[in-house]
Coordinates of C-alpha atoms in Angstrom, one line a residue:
M936 CA -7.6 5.3 16.7
R937 CA -8.3 2.2 19.2
C938 CA -5.5 -0.7 19.5
N939 CA -6.6 -3.6 20.4
C940 CA -2.8 -5.7 20.3
P941 CA -2.9 -7.8 22.7
M942 CA 0.0 -6.2 25.3
W943 CA 1.4 -3.1 23.2
S944 CA 0.2 0.0 23.0
N945 CA 1.7 2.5 20.5
G946 CA 5.2 0.4 20.5
W947 CA 5.1 0.1 23.9
P948 CA 5.0 -2.6 26.6
N949 CA 1.4 -1.9 28.8
D950 CA 1.2 -2.1 32.7
N951 CA -1.0 -4.8 31.8
S952 CA 1.4 -6.9 29.9
E953 CA 3.1 -9.7 31.2
S954 CA 6.4 -10.2 32.4
S955 CA 7.5 -11.5 29.5
T956 CA 6.6 -9.2 26.9
S957 CA 8.5 -6.8 29.8
G958 CA 11.3 -9.0 29.8
A959 CA 11.6 -8.7 25.9
F960 CA 11.0 -5.3 25.4
V961 CA 14.1 -4.5 27.7
L962 CA 16.4 -7.1 25.6
F963 CA 15.6 -5.9 22.7
S964 CA 16.1 -2.4 23.1
Y965 CA 19.6 -3.7 24.8
L966 CA 20.8 -5.4 22.3
L967 CA 20.0 -2.0 20.2
M968 CA 22.2 0.0 22.2
N969 CA 24.4 -2.2 23.2
K970 CA 27.3 -3.0 21.0
T971 CA 29.4 -6.0 21.9
A972 CA 26.1 -7.9 23.2
S973 CA 24.4 -7.4 19.6
I974 CA 27.2 -8.5 17.7
E975 CA 28.5 -11.3 20.0
L976 CA 24.8 -13.3 19.6
I977 CA 24.9 -11.4 15.5
N978 CA 27.9 -13.9 15.1
R979 CA 25.4 -16.5 15.7
H980 CA 22.9 -15.6 14.2
S981 CA 20.8 -12.4 12.3
F982 CA 18.9 -9.6 13.2
L983 CA 16.2 -10.9 13.1
T984 CA 16.3 -14.4 13.9
I985 CA 17.5 -13.2 16.9
F986 CA 14.1 -10.5 17.2
L987 CA 11.8 -13.1 16.5
G988 CA 12.7 -14.9 19.2
L989 CA 11.8 -11.8 21.0
F990 CA 8.2 -11.4 19.4
F991 CA 6.8 -15.2 20.4
L992 CA 8.1 -14.4 24.3
A993 CA 7.2 -11.0 24.4
F994 CA 2.9 -11.8 21.9
T995 CA 2.6 -15.3 23.7
T996 CA -0.7 -14.5 25.2
T997 CA -1.9 -15.0 29.0
E998 CA -3.0 -18.8 27.9
S999 CA 0.8 -19.7 25.9
E1000 CA -0.4 -19.1 22.6
A1001 CA 2.1 -17.8 20.7
Q1002 CA 1.6 -15.6 17.4
D1003 CA 1.5 -17.0 13.9
N1004 CA 5.8 -17.1 12.0
P1005 CA 6.1 -14.0 10.6
F1006 CA 8.5 -15.6 8.2
E1007 CA 6.3 -18.2 7.2
L1008 CA 5.9 -19.9 3.8
E1009 CA 4.0 -22.7 2.0
P1010 CA 7.6 -23.9 0.2
Y1011 CA 6.0 -24.3 -3.3
P1012 CA 8.2 -25.9 -5.5
F1013 CA 7.7 -23.6 -8.0
V1014 CA 8.7 -21.2 -6.4
N1015 CA 12.2 -20.1 -6.7
Q1016 CA 12.4 -18.9 -2.9
G1017 CA 16.3 -17.6 -3.0
L1018 CA 15.2 -14.9 -5.5
N1019 CA 13.0 -13.1 -3.1
Q1020 CA 14.6 -10.5 -2.1
L1021 CA 14.7 -6.7 -2.8
V1022 CA 17.4 -5.1 -4.6
I1023 CA 18.6 -2.4 -2.6
P1024 CA 21.5 -0.2 -4.2
D1025 CA 24.0 -0.3 -1.1
S1026 CA 24.4 4.0 -1.5
S1027 CA 20.3 4.3 -0.8
L1028 CA 19.9 6.4 1.4
A1029 CA 16.1 7.4 1.1
Y1030 CA 15.8 3.5 2.6
Q1031 CA 17.8 3.9 5.3
Q1032 CA 15.2 7.3 6.6
L1033 CA 12.6 4.2 5.8
F1034 CA 13.5 1.3 7.4
N1035 CA 14.6 4.6 10.4
K1036 CA 10.8 5.0 10.2
F1037 CA 10.0 1.7 10.9
T1038 CA 12.8 1.3 14.0
E1039 CA 10.7 4.4 15.4
V1040 CA 7.2 2.9 14.5
G1041 CA 8.0 0.0 15.5
L1042 CA 10.7 0.5 18.9
K1043 CA 8.8 4.1 20.2
G1044 CA 5.5 4.1 19.0
S1045 CA 6.4 7.6 17.5
G1046 CA 6.3 8.8 14.1
K1047 CA 4.4 7.5 10.9
V1048 CA 5.5 5.7 8.0
R1049 CA 3.4 6.7 4.7
I1050 CA 3.5 4.4 1.9
V1051 CA 1.4 4.4 -1.4
H1052 CA 1.0 1.1 -3.8
I1053 CA 0.3 1.9 -7.6
G1054 CA -0.8 -1.0 -10.2
D1055 CA -3.5 -2.6 -11.9
S1056 CA -6.1 -5.2 -11.3
H1057 CA -3.4 -6.7 -9.2
L1058 CA -4.2 -4.1 -7.1
Q1059 CA -7.8 -2.6 -7.4
A1060 CA -9.7 -6.1 -5.1
D1061 CA -6.8 -5.3 -2.7
F1062 CA -5.7 -8.4 -1.6
F1063 CA -2.8 -8.5 -2.5
S1064 CA -1.6 -4.8 -1.1
G1065 CA -4.7 -5.2 1.5
H1066 CA -2.5 -8.1 2.7
F1067 CA 0.7 -6.8 2.9
R1068 CA -0.7 -3.9 4.6
K1069 CA -2.0 -6.2 7.3
R1070 CA 1.5 -8.2 7.8
L1071 CA 3.5 -4.7 8.4
Q1072 CA 0.7 -3.2 9.8
T1073 CA 0.6 -6.3 13.3
F1074 CA 4.1 -7.0 12.7
F1075 CA 4.5 -3.8 14.2
L1076 CA 2.2 -4.2 16.8
G1077 CA 0.1 -0.5 17.9
A1078 CA 1.0 0.7 14.5
M1079 CA -2.0 0.4 12.2
G1080 CA -1.9 4.0 11.0
G1081 CA -4.9 4.2 9.3
R1082 CA -7.0 2.9 6.3
G1083 CA -5.2 5.5 4.1
F1084 CA -6.6 6.7 0.1
I1085 CA -9.6 4.6 -1.3
F1086 CA -12.0 5.7 -3.7
P1087 CA -15.3 4.2 -4.1
Y1088 CA -15.6 1.9 -7.1
K1089 CA -18.7 0.9 -6.6
V1090 CA -20.0 3.9 -7.3
A1091 CA -18.3 3.6 -10.4
G1092 CA -19.8 0.6 -11.5
T1093 CA -17.2 -1.7 -10.6
N1094 CA -15.0 -3.9 -8.3
N1095 CA -14.6 -2.9 -4.8
P1096 CA -12.0 -4.6 -2.1
L1097 CA -13.6 -6.0 0.7
N1098 CA -12.5 -3.9 3.8
Y1099 CA -14.6 -1.0 2.9
S1100 CA -18.2 -0.5 2.6
V1101 CA -19.9 2.3 -0.5
S1102 CA -23.6 2.6 -0.7
S1103 CA -24.6 5.8 -3.0
T1104 CA -27.6 7.7 -4.4
G1105 CA -28.3 10.2 -6.8
V1106 CA -27.4 9.5 -10.8
W1107 CA -23.1 9.2 -11.2
E1108 CA -20.9 8.9 -14.2
S1109 CA -17.4 7.9 -13.8
C1110 CA -14.3 7.9 -16.4
R1111 CA -10.8 6.7 -15.9
N1112 CA -7.4 6.5 -17.1
V1113 CA -7.8 3.5 -18.8
E1114 CA -10.2 4.1 -21.8
K1115 CA -8.7 5.6 -25.1
E1116 CA -11.2 8.6 -25.3
R1117 CA -12.1 10.2 -22.3
N1118 CA -13.5 13.6 -21.4
C1119 CA -12.7 14.3 -18.0
E1120 CA -9.6 14.9 -15.8
L1121 CA -7.9 12.4 -13.4
G1122 CA -6.5 12.9 -10.5
L1123 CA -3.9 10.0 -8.6
S1124 CA -6.7 7.5 -8.0
G1125 CA -6.9 6.5 -11.7
I1126 CA -10.6 7.6 -12.6
S1127 CA -13.3 9.3 -11.1
I1128 CA -17.0 10.5 -10.8
K1129 CA -19.0 13.4 -11.4
T1130 CA -22.8 14.0 -10.3
L1131 CA -25.3 16.8 -11.8
D1132 CA -27.6 14.9 -9.6
T1133 CA -27.9 17.0 -6.0
N1134 CA -29.3 14.2 -4.6
A1135 CA -26.2 12.6 -5.0
S1136 CA -24.4 11.3 -2.1
I1137 CA -21.2 8.5 -1.1
Q1138 CA -21.5 6.8 2.3
I1139 CA -18.6 5.2 3.2
K1140 CA -17.5 2.5 5.5
I1141 CA -14.6 0.8 7.5
T1142 CA -15.5 -3.0 8.1
D1143 CA -12.0 -4.0 8.2
Q1144 CA -11.4 -3.7 12.9
A1145 CA -9.4 -7.0 13.4
L1146 CA -6.2 -6.4 15.4
A1147 CA -7.1 -2.7 15.4
G1148 CA -9.8 -0.3 14.1
Y1149 CA -9.2 1.9 10.9
D1150 CA -11.4 4.5 12.4
F1151 CA -10.1 7.7 11.9
D1152 CA -10.2 11.3 12.9
R1153 CA -9.1 12.8 9.9
L1154 CA -10.7 12.9 5.8
M1155 CA -9.5 14.5 2.7
V1156 CA -11.4 14.2 0.3
F1157 CA -9.8 15.0 -3.6
H1158 CA -12.3 16.9 -5.4
T1159 CA -13.0 19.2 -8.1
F1160 CA -13.5 23.2 -7.7
G1161 CA -14.6 26.3 -9.0
T1162 CA -18.0 28.2 -8.9
E1163 CA -19.5 25.5 -10.9
N1164 CA -18.5 22.9 -8.1
F1165 CA -21.7 21.7 -5.4
A1166 CA -20.4 22.3 -2.3
L1167 CA -19.2 18.8 0.1
K1168 CA -20.8 18.9 2.1
I1169 CA -20.2 16.3 5.1
K1170 CA -21.8 14.0 8.2
P1171 CA -21.9 13.6 10.9
S1172 CA -21.7 17.5 11.1
N1173 CA -22.2 17.6 14.5
K1174 CA -18.9 15.3 14.7
I1175 CA -16.2 17.9 12.7
K1176 CA -14.5 20.2 14.7
L1177 CA -12.3 21.3 11.5
V1178 CA -12.5 21.3 7.5
Q1179 CA -10.0 23.1 6.2
A1180 CA -9.6 23.4 1.7
F1181 CA -6.8 23.6 -0.4
P1182 CA -7.8 24.0 -3.5
E1183 CA -4.6 24.1 -5.3
M1184 CA -3.7 20.5 -4.3
G1185 CA -7.3 19.9 -5.1
Y1186 CA -8.9 18.8 -1.3
T1187 CA -11.2 19.8 1.8
L1188 CA -9.9 18.3 5.0
F1189 CA -12.3 17.2 7.2
E1190 CA -10.9 16.7 11.1
F1191 CA -13.4 15.3 13.9
N1192 CA -13.1 14.9 17.9
Q1193 CA -13.7 11.8 18.2
N1194 CA -12.7 8.9 15.8
L1195 CA -15.6 7.4 13.3
E1196 CA -16.5 4.1 11.3
S1197 CA -18.0 5.7 8.8
V1198 CA -18.8 9.0 6.4
T1199 CA -21.9 10.3 4.4
M1200 CA -20.8 12.8 1.7
E1201 CA -23.1 15.2 0.2
L1202 CA -23.4 17.8 -2.1
Q1203 CA -25.5 21.0 -1.6
K1204 CA -26.3 23.8 -4.5
Q1205 CA -26.2 27.4 -3.5
N1206 CA -26.5 29.2 -6.5
E1207 CA -27.0 28.5 -9.9
T1208 CA -23.6 28.4 -12.0
Q1209 CA -23.3 25.7 -8.7
K1210 CA -23.8 22.8 -11.4
E1211 CA -22.1 19.7 -11.2
F1212 CA -19.0 17.6 -8.3
T1213 CA -16.2 15.2 -9.9
L1214 CA -15.1 12.3 -6.5
Y1215 CA -11.2 11.8 -7.2
G1216 CA -10.8 9.3 -3.9
L1217 CA -10.2 9.8 -0.3
N1218 CA -8.2 9.7 2.2
F1219 CA -9.4 8.1 5.8
D1220 CA -6.5 9.1 7.8
S1221 CA -5.7 9.8 11.5
N1222 CA -3.0 11.9 13.9
D1223 CA -2.0 8.4 16.2
P1224 CA 1.2 7.3 15.0
G1225 CA 1.8 3.7 12.6
I1226 CA 1.8 2.7 9.5
I1227 CA -0.4 3.9 6.7
Y1228 CA -0.8 2.3 3.5
H1229 CA -2.7 3.4 0.3
T1230 CA -3.8 1.6 -2.4
V1231 CA -4.5 3.1 -6.1
G1232 CA -5.5 0.8 -9.0
V1233 CA -7.1 1.1 -11.8
N1234 CA -8.1 -2.5 -13.9
G1235 CA -6.3 -2.4 -17.4
A1236 CA -3.8 -0.1 -16.1
Q1237 CA -0.3 0.4 -17.9
Y1238 CA 2.1 2.7 -17.3
E1239 CA 1.5 5.1 -19.7
S1240 CA -2.6 5.1 -17.6
Y1241 CA -1.2 7.1 -14.9
L1242 CA 0.2 9.9 -17.1
K1243 CA -3.2 10.7 -18.4
C1244 CA -3.7 11.4 -15.0
D1245 CA -4.1 15.4 -14.9
Y1246 CA -3.5 15.8 -10.7
F1247 CA -1.2 12.8 -9.7
V1248 CA 1.8 14.5 -9.0
P1249 CA -0.6 16.8 -6.4
H1250 CA -2.4 14.2 -5.3
L1251 CA 0.3 12.0 -4.4
K1252 CA 2.4 15.3 -3.2
V1253 CA 0.0 15.4 -0.4
L1254 CA 0.1 12.6 0.8
N1255 CA 3.8 13.0 1.1
P1256 CA 4.7 8.8 0.9
D1257 CA 8.4 7.6 2.8
W1258 CA 7.4 4.2 0.2
I1259 CA 6.3 4.4 -3.3
I1260 CA 5.2 0.9 -4.9
V1261 CA 5.1 0.6 -8.5
S1262 CA 3.1 -2.6 -9.0
L1263 CA 2.6 -2.5 -13.1
G1264 CA 3.3 -3.8 -16.4
T1265 CA 0.9 -7.7 -16.5
N1266 CA -1.3 -5.2 -19.1
D1267 CA 1.4 -3.3 -20.6
S1268 CA 3.1 -6.7 -21.9
Y1269 CA -0.4 -8.2 -22.5
T1270 CA 0.2 -8.1 -26.2
N1271 CA 1.7 -9.8 -29.3
V1272 CA 3.3 -6.6 -30.5
F1273 CA 5.3 -4.8 -27.6
D1274 CA 7.5 -2.5 -28.7
T1275 CA 10.4 -2.2 -26.0
T1276 CA 11.5 1.2 -27.0
V1277 CA 8.1 2.7 -26.3
F1278 CA 8.0 0.8 -22.5
I1279 CA 11.4 2.1 -21.8
K1280 CA 9.1 5.6 -21.9
K1281 CA 6.3 4.3 -20.1
V1282 CA 8.1 2.9 -17.4
D1283 CA 10.9 6.5 -17.6
S1284 CA 8.0 9.2 -18.0
L1285 CA 6.2 7.7 -14.9
L1286 CA 9.3 7.5 -12.3
Q1287 CA 10.4 11.4 -13.5
Y1288 CA 6.7 11.7 -12.2
I1289 CA 6.8 9.8 -8.6
K1290 CA 10.7 11.8 -8.7
Q1291 CA 8.2 15.2 -9.1
A1292 CA 5.9 14.5 -6.1
A1293 CA 8.0 12.2 -3.6
P1294 CA 11.5 13.0 -4.6
N1295 CA 12.7 11.7 -0.8
A1296 CA 11.2 8.5 -1.5
A1297 CA 11.7 5.1 -1.5
V1298 CA 10.9 3.5 -4.9
L1299 CA 10.3 -0.1 -5.2
L1300 CA 9.2 -1.2 -8.4
T1301 CA 8.1 -4.2 -8.9
T1302 CA 8.2 -6.9 -11.8
P1303 CA 4.9 -8.7 -13.6
G1304 CA 4.2 -12.4 -13.0
D1305 CA 4.1 -14.7 -15.2
H1306 CA 1.0 -15.5 -17.1
R1307 CA -1.4 -16.0 -20.5
I1308 CA -2.5 -14.3 -23.6
K1309 CA -6.4 -15.9 -23.4
R1310 CA -6.0 -18.7 -22.0
V1311 CA -3.4 -19.7 -24.1
Q1312 CA 0.2 -18.5 -25.3
V1313 CA 2.7 -18.2 -22.5
N1314 CA 2.8 -13.9 -22.8
A1315 CA 7.1 -14.0 -24.3
A1316 CA 6.6 -10.6 -23.7
A1317 CA 6.5 -10.6 -20.0
V1318 CA 10.1 -11.3 -19.5
R1319 CA 11.3 -8.9 -22.3
A1320 CA 8.8 -6.4 -19.6
S1321 CA 10.5 -7.4 -15.7
E1322 CA 14.5 -7.0 -17.5
I1323 CA 13.3 -3.3 -18.1
I1324 CA 11.7 -2.5 -15.0
K1325 CA 14.9 -4.1 -13.3
K1326 CA 17.4 -2.4 -15.8
Q1327 CA 15.1 1.5 -15.1
A1328 CA 15.6 0.6 -11.5
E1329 CA 19.5 -0.2 -11.8
Q1330 CA 19.6 2.6 -13.7
K1331 CA 17.4 5.4 -11.5
Q1332 CA 19.1 4.1 -8.0
L1333 CA 15.7 2.5 -7.3
A1334 CA 15.4 -1.2 -6.3
Y1335 CA 12.9 -3.7 -7.2
W1336 CA 11.2 -7.3 -6.2
D1337 CA 11.4 -9.8 -9.3
F1338 CA 8.6 -11.3 -9.0
Y1339 CA 8.1 -13.5 -12.1
S1340 CA 11.4 -15.2 -11.7
L1341 CA 10.3 -15.5 -8.2
M1342 CA 7.5 -16.9 -9.4
G1343 CA 9.0 -20.0 -11.4
G1344 CA 8.8 -17.8 -14.9
A1345 CA 8.2 -18.9 -17.9
G1346 CA 5.0 -21.2 -17.5
S1347 CA 4.8 -21.4 -14.4
M1348 CA 1.5 -20.0 -14.0
D1349 CA 0.5 -23.3 -14.5
A1350 CA 1.7 -24.5 -11.4
W1351 CA 0.4 -21.8 -9.8
R1352 CA -3.0 -23.0 -11.1
A1353 CA -2.3 -26.6 -10.1
V1354 CA -2.8 -25.7 -5.8
G1355 CA -5.5 -23.1 -6.1
L1356 CA -3.2 -20.0 -7.0
A1357 CA -4.7 -18.3 -9.8
H1358 CA -7.9 -18.3 -11.7
T1359 CA -8.9 -19.5 -14.5
D1360 CA -7.8 -17.2 -16.7
Y1361 CA -4.7 -17.8 -16.0
L1362 CA -3.5 -14.0 -16.0
H1363 CA -5.2 -12.7 -11.9
F1364 CA -4.4 -15.1 -8.9
T1365 CA -7.4 -15.9 -6.3
Q1366 CA -7.0 -14.2 -3.0
K1367 CA -5.4 -16.8 -1.5
G1368 CA -2.5 -15.9 -4.3
Y1369 CA -2.7 -12.3 -3.8
E1370 CA -1.8 -13.5 0.1
Y1371 CA 0.7 -15.5 -0.7
Q1372 CA 2.1 -13.6 -3.4
A1373 CA 2.1 -10.7 -0.2
Q1374 CA 3.9 -13.3 2.5
L1375 CA 6.5 -13.0 -0.2
L1376 CA 6.5 -9.6 -0.5
F1377 CA 6.6 -9.5 3.7
V1378 CA 9.6 -11.8 3.9
A1379 CA 11.8 -10.4 1.4
F1380 CA 11.3 -6.7 3.1
L1381 CA 12.2 -8.3 7.1
K1382 CA 14.9 -9.6 4.6
A1383 CA 16.1 -5.7 3.3
Y1384 CA 15.2 -4.8 6.9
D1385 CA 17.2 -7.3 9.1
D1386 CA 20.4 -6.6 6.6
Y1387 CA 19.9 -2.9 6.6
M1388 CA 19.7 -3.7 11.0
L1389 CA 22.7 -5.8 11.1
R1390 CA 24.7 -2.9 9.5
E1391 CA 23.6 -0.7 12.4
L1392 CA 24.4 -2.2 14.7
Q1393 CA 28.1 -3.5 13.3
L1394 CA 29.0 0.6 12.4
K1395 CA 27.3 1.8 16.0
P1396 CA 31.0 3.3 17.8

């Protein structure tokens, strides 16, 4: 994995760093290890205030131009900045382990933080999740751990994220977890594409190469197995050093002898029994340390939509997440007949699926934003759904981020629309709005990380 970080390589200063970089790193490391010095500073400043000062010192360019302030937020008056926090149970061992992993990546350039973000149309385009991914990976410099899990939405006839391009040949038919009547099996992605065409192929190119490339040397292809399935071929075949199938987990692993930015998936009929092939998703990974952020989103998805996914649990288990973020509830509440009892059962069932797949992962539930039904009626059910999500988090000792209250509560979508943060449907945000939402979540994460590091420094003997 290439890293074009100006002065940092895998979390450590390199030999070409300016002296200020090394000085900042040494001072920061010293503060982490020296309780007396740390507490003396912390009496006057927060951990991240100190860190941020060192951050700017370390990452000032040779032309003395500082990097963007990661805490900077547009001060919109309708946003309740005081409510921007991750509400985490004090006794959460999962979040302690998560923050420790972030520290390992950020300070030592070792290990990997694996994040899975599950949602609906707010995630399928990857504006919200994509910007949050970038904020995490560029704050912890050298932490570009790979692009992660994707689906070739374009082949299914729906909108594709901008950070990877997709082209295909042959005839494919799609199936989604939001369809009322379906005759297909689904995986974690909540969407699948099937072909009976041996001439079918898919090419995927990772196009987002900002700061550090999302090139990869490992590829997991999640697909059907069995005697009726076409054989899977990946090009460039001369770059493959290992192919290993895991039919019980539903994927084939390809390892390459160099970093790649694109692959082509082809199918081969090897005997008369082979008639079809179904794709559930792909995971672009690398052996390098860092942060890998997987996004799963289907337009129109509700909590129950992912309960229809036959391989949700095994696929999620394969990704082995440290942090699972669930951003659902908008479509559940987008109705005039919202049933709280039914909604509670749906939320509870999906959380059981998640616990089964990743029992040790930290989990964050986010509440849906304010919106209007058919551009007219402010949706009163949105606040009820938000309260249920928060209560479920509290009962299950999970964390939550109350975006509904943070964005301004009932009717606040009007204010977001007035400044260009929301679309004219009063349901979705603009790209600018999603990026602002991601920055809010990023700052809330930094606050939580700050609180944890403060406690760690104060508890060290």
